[in-house]
mmCIF file of C-alpha atoms in Angstrom:
data_model
loop_
_atom_site.group_PDB
_atom_site.id
_atom_site.type_symbol
_atom_site.label_atom_id
_atom_site.label_comp_id
_atom_site.label_asym_id
_atom_site.label_seq_id
_atom_site.Cartn_x
_atom_site.Cartn_y
_atom_site.Cartn_z
ATOM 1 C CA UNK A 1 102.148 -163.410 193.481
ATOM 2 C CA UNK A 2 105.487 -161.573 193.140
ATOM 3 C CA UNK A 3 106.320 -157.914 194.296
ATOM 4 C CA UNK A 4 107.138 -157.583 190.828
ATOM 5 C CA UNK A 5 103.717 -158.242 189.565
ATOM 6 C CA UNK A 6 101.883 -156.166 192.256
ATOM 7 C CA UNK A 7 104.284 -153.310 191.311
ATOM 8 C CA UNK A 8 102.806 -153.133 187.899
ATOM 9 C CA UNK A 9 99.864 -152.747 188.917
ATOM 10 C CA UNK A 10 100.457 -150.069 191.339
ATOM 11 C CA UNK A 11 102.444 -148.429 188.532
ATOM 12 C CA UNK A 12 99.255 -148.484 186.886
ATOM 13 C CA UNK A 13 97.113 -146.769 189.464
ATOM 14 C CA UNK A 14 99.582 -144.513 189.998
ATOM 15 C CA UNK A 15 99.487 -143.309 186.472
ATOM 16 C CA UNK A 16 95.849 -143.039 185.872
ATOM 17 C CA UNK A 17 95.659 -140.907 188.796
ATOM 18 C CA UNK A 18 98.723 -138.597 187.600
ATOM 19 C CA UNK A 19 96.557 -137.773 184.302
ATOM 20 C CA UNK A 20 93.780 -136.154 186.229
ATOM 21 C CA UNK A 21 93.944 -132.717 187.911
ATOM 22 C CA UNK A 22 94.214 -133.823 191.395
ATOM 23 C CA UNK A 23 97.599 -135.801 191.232
ATOM 24 C CA UNK A 24 98.260 -136.262 194.626
ATOM 25 C CA UNK A 25 97.385 -140.147 194.765
ATOM 26 C CA UNK A 26 98.709 -142.544 197.850
ATOM 27 C CA UNK A 27 98.648 -146.346 197.307
ATOM 28 C CA UNK A 28 99.155 -147.796 200.383
ATOM 29 C CA UNK A 29 100.718 -151.630 201.311
ATOM 30 C CA UNK A 30 99.067 -154.173 199.780
ATOM 31 C CA UNK A 31 97.652 -157.157 201.631
ATOM 32 C CA UNK A 32 96.307 -160.398 200.941
ATOM 33 C CA UNK A 33 92.980 -161.417 201.748
ATOM 34 C CA UNK A 34 90.546 -164.766 201.564
ATOM 35 C CA UNK A 35 88.572 -164.891 198.402
ATOM 36 C CA UNK A 36 85.201 -164.856 200.397
ATOM 37 C CA UNK A 37 85.254 -161.891 201.744
ATOM 38 C CA UNK A 38 86.521 -159.233 198.405
ATOM 39 C CA UNK A 39 87.165 -155.964 199.415
ATOM 40 C CA UNK A 40 84.441 -153.496 197.721
ATOM 41 C CA UNK A 41 82.955 -150.266 197.726
ATOM 42 C CA UNK A 42 79.960 -148.473 196.088
ATOM 43 C CA UNK A 43 80.600 -149.515 192.433
ATOM 44 C CA UNK A 44 82.956 -152.101 190.924
ATOM 45 C CA UNK A 45 84.732 -152.419 187.623
ATOM 46 C CA UNK A 46 85.573 -155.791 187.097
ATOM 47 C CA UNK A 47 88.064 -157.266 184.119
ATOM 48 C CA UNK A 48 88.049 -160.728 183.499
ATOM 49 C CA UNK A 49 92.031 -161.918 182.564
ATOM 50 C CA UNK A 50 92.419 -165.105 180.210
ATOM 51 C CA UNK A 51 95.833 -166.544 178.676
ATOM 52 C CA UNK A 52 99.123 -167.366 180.545
ATOM 53 C CA UNK A 53 97.486 -165.436 183.624
ATOM 54 C CA UNK A 54 94.095 -166.378 184.519
ATOM 55 C CA UNK A 55 91.552 -164.454 187.006
ATOM 56 C CA UNK A 56 90.316 -160.774 187.341
ATOM 57 C CA UNK A 57 91.494 -157.624 188.197
ATOM 58 C CA UNK A 58 88.756 -154.774 189.643
ATOM 59 C CA UNK A 59 88.644 -151.330 190.795
ATOM 60 C CA UNK A 60 86.383 -150.576 193.672
ATOM 61 C CA UNK A 61 85.179 -147.120 194.998
ATOM 62 C CA UNK A 62 82.954 -144.895 196.990
ATOM 63 C CA UNK A 63 80.691 -143.425 194.790
ATOM 64 C CA UNK A 64 81.850 -139.885 195.631
ATOM 65 C CA UNK A 65 85.433 -140.535 195.055
ATOM 66 C CA UNK A 66 84.122 -141.274 191.480
ATOM 67 C CA UNK A 67 82.028 -137.990 191.082
ATOM 68 C CA UNK A 68 85.046 -136.094 192.130
ATOM 69 C CA UNK A 69 87.371 -138.193 189.760
ATOM 70 C CA UNK A 70 84.707 -137.197 186.746
ATOM 71 C CA UNK A 71 85.033 -133.473 187.222
ATOM 72 C CA UNK A 72 88.954 -134.137 187.435
ATOM 73 C CA UNK A 73 89.228 -135.245 184.696
ATOM 74 C CA UNK A 74 86.935 -132.320 182.998
ATOM 75 C CA UNK A 75 83.525 -134.261 182.743
ATOM 76 C CA UNK A 76 80.802 -132.398 184.157
ATOM 77 C CA UNK A 77 78.060 -134.575 183.869
ATOM 78 C CA UNK A 78 78.314 -136.684 187.171
ATOM 79 C CA UNK A 79 75.144 -139.066 186.471
ATOM 80 C CA UNK A 80 75.093 -142.483 187.622
ATOM 81 C CA UNK A 81 75.967 -143.506 183.762
ATOM 82 C CA UNK A 82 79.065 -142.009 183.953
ATOM 83 C CA UNK A 83 80.271 -143.183 187.278
ATOM 84 C CA UNK A 84 79.630 -146.632 185.985
ATOM 85 C CA UNK A 85 81.391 -146.004 182.878
ATOM 86 C CA UNK A 86 84.333 -144.289 185.211
ATOM 87 C CA UNK A 87 85.159 -147.411 187.113
ATOM 88 C CA UNK A 88 84.973 -149.498 184.191
ATOM 89 C CA UNK A 89 87.542 -147.269 182.650
ATOM 90 C CA UNK A 90 89.605 -147.119 185.085
ATOM 91 C CA UNK A 91 89.680 -150.981 185.501
ATOM 92 C CA UNK A 92 90.416 -151.423 181.937
ATOM 93 C CA UNK A 93 93.378 -148.977 181.541
ATOM 94 C CA UNK A 94 95.192 -150.250 184.671
ATOM 95 C CA UNK A 95 94.479 -154.152 183.259
ATOM 96 C CA UNK A 96 95.553 -152.541 180.060
ATOM 97 C CA UNK A 97 98.503 -150.824 181.072
ATOM 98 C CA UNK A 98 99.791 -154.421 182.325
ATOM 99 C CA UNK A 99 100.481 -155.671 179.213
ATOM 100 C CA UNK A 100 103.340 -153.399 178.873
ATOM 101 C CA UNK A 101 105.216 -155.803 181.294
ATOM 102 C CA UNK A 102 103.091 -159.483 180.851
ATOM 103 C CA UNK A 103 102.649 -159.024 176.621
ATOM 104 C CA UNK A 104 100.218 -159.299 174.259
ATOM 105 C CA UNK A 105 98.874 -162.916 175.901
ATOM 106 C CA UNK A 106 97.648 -161.074 178.775
ATOM 107 C CA UNK A 107 94.175 -161.017 177.859
ATOM 108 C CA UNK A 108 91.821 -158.522 179.115
ATOM 109 C CA UNK A 109 87.756 -158.368 178.933
ATOM 110 C CA UNK A 110 85.368 -155.921 178.533
ATOM 111 C CA UNK A 111 84.793 -154.430 181.927
ATOM 112 C CA UNK A 112 81.781 -155.695 184.034
ATOM 113 C CA UNK A 113 80.431 -152.884 186.431
ATOM 114 C CA UNK A 114 78.628 -153.550 189.451
ATOM 115 C CA UNK A 115 77.225 -151.754 192.440
ATOM 116 C CA UNK A 116 77.018 -152.469 195.957
ATOM 117 C CA UNK A 117 77.286 -156.079 197.877
ATOM 118 C CA UNK A 118 80.633 -157.646 198.052
ATOM 119 C CA UNK A 119 78.851 -160.761 197.931
ATOM 120 C CA UNK A 120 77.994 -159.890 193.894
ATOM 121 C CA UNK A 121 81.872 -160.263 193.132
ATOM 122 C CA UNK A 122 82.554 -164.026 192.422
ATOM 123 C CA UNK A 123 86.228 -164.678 193.038
ATOM 124 C CA UNK A 124 87.815 -168.427 193.273
ATOM 125 C CA UNK A 125 87.532 -170.058 196.133
ATOM 126 C CA UNK A 126 90.693 -171.785 196.141
ATOM 127 C CA UNK A 127 92.768 -168.694 195.454
ATOM 128 C CA UNK A 128 93.535 -165.435 197.670
ATOM 129 C CA UNK A 129 93.352 -162.150 196.492
ATOM 130 C CA UNK A 130 95.794 -158.855 196.760
ATOM 131 C CA UNK A 131 94.194 -155.647 197.950
ATOM 132 C CA UNK A 132 95.945 -152.665 196.605
ATOM 133 C CA UNK A 133 94.815 -149.913 198.942
ATOM 134 C CA UNK A 134 94.244 -146.536 196.905
ATOM 135 C CA UNK A 135 94.066 -142.955 198.827
ATOM 136 C CA UNK A 136 93.024 -140.041 196.893
ATOM 137 C CA UNK A 137 91.471 -136.789 198.137
ATOM 138 C CA UNK A 138 90.065 -137.873 201.181
ATOM 139 C CA UNK A 139 88.944 -140.830 200.060
ATOM 140 C CA UNK A 140 89.558 -144.992 199.853
ATOM 141 C CA UNK A 141 89.475 -146.896 196.919
ATOM 142 C CA UNK A 142 91.105 -150.173 195.939
ATOM 143 C CA UNK A 143 92.417 -152.064 193.279
ATOM 144 C CA UNK A 144 92.040 -156.211 193.704
ATOM 145 C CA UNK A 145 94.070 -158.444 191.881
ATOM 146 C CA UNK A 146 93.169 -161.890 191.865
ATOM 147 C CA UNK A 147 95.378 -163.882 189.401
ATOM 148 C CA UNK A 148 97.151 -167.475 188.949
ATOM 149 C CA UNK A 149 99.695 -168.569 186.266
ATOM 150 C CA UNK B 1 89.018 -128.702 158.536
ATOM 151 C CA UNK B 2 89.354 -132.331 158.996
ATOM 152 C CA UNK B 3 86.121 -134.701 159.886
ATOM 153 C CA UNK B 4 86.906 -136.946 162.668
ATOM 154 C CA UNK B 5 85.119 -140.192 163.983
ATOM 155 C CA UNK B 6 85.604 -141.121 167.312
ATOM 156 C CA UNK B 7 84.961 -145.002 168.497
ATOM 157 C CA UNK B 8 85.363 -146.001 172.051
ATOM 158 C CA UNK B 9 82.777 -148.022 174.212
ATOM 159 C CA UNK B 10 83.315 -145.682 177.098
ATOM 160 C CA UNK B 11 81.057 -142.700 176.696
ATOM 161 C CA UNK B 12 83.270 -140.168 178.982
ATOM 162 C CA UNK B 13 86.335 -141.148 176.822
ATOM 163 C CA UNK B 14 84.429 -140.449 173.766
ATOM 164 C CA UNK B 15 83.226 -136.577 175.447
ATOM 165 C CA UNK B 16 86.938 -136.326 176.732
ATOM 166 C CA UNK B 17 88.198 -136.772 173.036
ATOM 167 C CA UNK B 18 85.370 -134.323 171.716
ATOM 168 C CA UNK B 19 85.940 -131.839 174.134
ATOM 169 C CA UNK B 20 90.140 -132.024 173.295
ATOM 170 C CA UNK B 21 89.101 -131.456 169.505
ATOM 171 C CA UNK B 22 86.933 -128.198 170.477
ATOM 172 C CA UNK B 23 89.110 -126.436 168.057
ATOM 173 C CA UNK B 24 89.207 -125.223 164.286
ATOM 174 C CA UNK B 25 91.481 -128.404 163.097
ATOM 175 C CA UNK B 26 88.561 -131.273 163.775
ATOM 176 C CA UNK B 27 84.878 -131.236 163.358
ATOM 177 C CA UNK B 28 83.429 -134.330 165.312
ATOM 178 C CA UNK B 29 81.101 -135.882 162.680
ATOM 179 C CA UNK B 30 80.583 -139.596 164.077
ATOM 180 C CA UNK B 31 81.016 -140.869 167.625
ATOM 181 C CA UNK B 32 80.455 -145.097 168.022
ATOM 182 C CA UNK B 33 80.455 -147.116 171.068
ATOM 183 C CA UNK B 34 81.866 -150.506 169.055
ATOM 184 C CA UNK B 35 83.050 -151.466 165.857
ATOM 185 C CA UNK B 36 79.758 -152.346 163.917
ATOM 186 C CA UNK B 37 78.104 -149.383 165.123
ATOM 187 C CA UNK B 38 81.441 -147.309 163.694
ATOM 188 C CA UNK B 39 81.045 -149.334 160.187
ATOM 189 C CA UNK B 40 78.264 -147.966 159.745
ATOM 190 C CA UNK B 41 78.435 -144.091 160.591
ATOM 191 C CA UNK B 42 81.803 -144.466 158.424
ATOM 192 C CA UNK B 43 79.633 -145.248 155.434
ATOM 193 C CA UNK B 44 77.214 -142.637 156.162
ATOM 194 C CA UNK B 45 79.607 -139.680 157.364
ATOM 195 C CA UNK B 46 82.968 -140.850 155.402
ATOM 196 C CA UNK B 47 85.424 -139.012 157.962
ATOM 197 C CA UNK B 48 88.940 -138.328 157.322
ATOM 198 C CA UNK B 49 90.208 -139.170 160.586
ATOM 199 C CA UNK B 50 89.316 -142.126 162.954
ATOM 200 C CA UNK B 51 90.204 -142.071 166.858
ATOM 201 C CA UNK B 52 89.825 -145.842 167.801
ATOM 202 C CA UNK B 53 89.649 -147.928 170.847
ATOM 203 C CA UNK B 54 90.836 -151.231 170.803
ATOM 204 C CA UNK B 55 89.192 -153.555 173.674
ATOM 205 C CA UNK B 56 85.273 -153.165 172.471
ATOM 206 C CA UNK B 57 82.216 -155.171 172.686
ATOM 207 C CA UNK B 58 80.653 -156.614 169.552
ATOM 208 C CA UNK B 59 83.530 -155.801 166.950
ATOM 209 C CA UNK B 60 87.021 -154.886 168.825
ATOM 210 C CA UNK B 61 89.331 -152.402 167.250
ATOM 211 C CA UNK B 62 91.687 -154.146 165.320
ATOM 212 C CA UNK B 63 88.568 -155.943 163.410
ATOM 213 C CA UNK B 64 86.997 -152.315 162.798
ATOM 214 C CA UNK B 65 90.434 -151.045 161.513
ATOM 215 C CA UNK B 66 90.589 -153.873 158.971
ATOM 216 C CA UNK B 67 87.060 -152.982 157.681
ATOM 217 C CA UNK B 68 87.627 -149.076 157.360
ATOM 218 C CA UNK B 69 90.969 -149.481 155.789
ATOM 219 C CA UNK B 70 88.885 -151.688 152.905
ATOM 220 C CA UNK B 71 86.763 -149.241 152.815
ATOM 221 C CA UNK B 72 89.030 -146.029 152.612
ATOM 222 C CA UNK B 73 93.212 -147.070 152.191
ATOM 223 C CA UNK B 74 93.626 -143.073 153.002
ATOM 224 C CA UNK B 75 91.853 -143.183 156.056
ATOM 225 C CA UNK B 76 93.918 -141.699 158.991
ATOM 226 C CA UNK B 77 93.501 -144.090 162.229
ATOM 227 C CA UNK B 78 94.635 -142.869 165.765
ATOM 228 C CA UNK B 79 94.307 -146.058 167.937
ATOM 229 C CA UNK B 80 93.614 -144.702 171.480
ATOM 230 C CA UNK B 81 93.888 -147.834 173.931
ATOM 231 C CA UNK B 82 95.062 -149.176 176.910
ATOM 232 C CA UNK B 83 96.748 -151.770 175.688
ATOM 233 C CA UNK B 84 100.234 -150.597 176.029
ATOM 234 C CA UNK B 85 102.329 -153.794 174.498
ATOM 235 C CA UNK B 86 104.392 -153.437 171.886
ATOM 236 C CA UNK B 87 102.888 -156.239 169.958
ATOM 237 C CA UNK B 88 99.446 -155.015 169.506
ATOM 238 C CA UNK B 89 100.711 -151.324 168.669
ATOM 239 C CA UNK B 90 102.691 -152.940 165.779
ATOM 240 C CA UNK B 91 99.723 -155.412 164.903
ATOM 241 C CA UNK B 92 97.455 -152.353 165.117
ATOM 242 C CA UNK B 93 99.788 -150.422 162.987
ATOM 243 C CA UNK B 94 99.948 -153.524 160.102
ATOM 244 C CA UNK B 95 96.646 -153.495 160.039
ATOM 245 C CA UNK B 96 96.580 -150.083 158.860
ATOM 246 C CA UNK B 97 96.601 -147.620 161.524
ATOM 247 C CA UNK B 98 98.895 -144.421 161.358
ATOM 248 C CA UNK B 99 99.523 -143.841 165.436
ATOM 249 C CA UNK B 100 98.803 -145.244 168.641
ATOM 250 C CA UNK B 101 98.218 -143.178 171.882
ATOM 251 C CA UNK B 102 98.358 -145.223 175.545
ATOM 252 C CA UNK B 103 95.299 -144.592 177.784
ATOM 253 C CA UNK B 104 95.282 -142.670 180.042
ATOM 254 C CA UNK B 105 96.472 -139.607 178.281
ATOM 255 C CA UNK B 106 96.001 -135.898 178.353
ATOM 256 C CA UNK B 107 94.439 -133.193 176.297
ATOM 257 C CA UNK B 108 97.729 -132.163 174.788
ATOM 258 C CA UNK B 109 98.942 -135.599 174.694
ATOM 259 C CA UNK B 110 95.900 -136.093 172.214
ATOM 260 C CA UNK B 111 96.303 -132.891 170.669
ATOM 261 C CA UNK B 112 99.752 -133.897 169.630
ATOM 262 C CA UNK B 113 99.076 -137.121 168.639
ATOM 263 C CA UNK B 114 96.172 -135.847 165.987
ATOM 264 C CA UNK B 115 98.665 -133.159 164.821
ATOM 265 C CA UNK B 116 101.233 -135.785 163.917
ATOM 266 C CA UNK B 117 98.521 -137.785 162.281
ATOM 267 C CA UNK B 118 97.313 -135.318 159.968
ATOM 268 C CA UNK B 119 100.999 -133.775 159.022
ATOM 269 C CA UNK B 120 102.069 -137.100 157.418
#
């Protein structure tokens, strides 16, 4: 995966957090992981990608980050339902925004949200994924890109 | 005051749009999580303005726009979507939408887009 491709998703993360009331987001250096050990926090929103690119993009974050993120976008109801909704919406927004670079053939699915263990995230074994670390407030989260062209 | 229907599969986005429109310009009369529910609610409530997500389960936003425009050619539809490529925006406009706002958006951007939509 090229640096330019990764930059599209880095820009998407930064753009998302800049639309909240607490804009001070930092993105760490992306790194590669084997797909038998995917990165995951408490709650994960996964977007399936099809078309010329195939694979998935997911946003994963601890529950406490998502609660504060809800408050930061003006949502006072931090119920579990809204935490799941938000993690899916962040993944959807970052993936959808990538179409400004990849075009309309970069097809994205509706989000699938999961909670808990990383072993629930099934990634293609023959591929590796890039992890983009995200630092917001005192919390860590990640965007994970698993794509082949 | 204009009647407004919000269509988005995310409850937090529906609630955000509703909060932004807590003004004397718009009155939210319906909210739907997919295109099929939106068609039914449109028939019941006949809103003058619709905000429309594109990526949704059951029936996506583009198909929903076509059906809504078939029911009311004068309907003012603002697409609010993360799909930020030009082709998608142009397709939505060809199907009958009158504006496009890219997610993520601020309250001010939403109000500005809705104001432009209703001043046409």
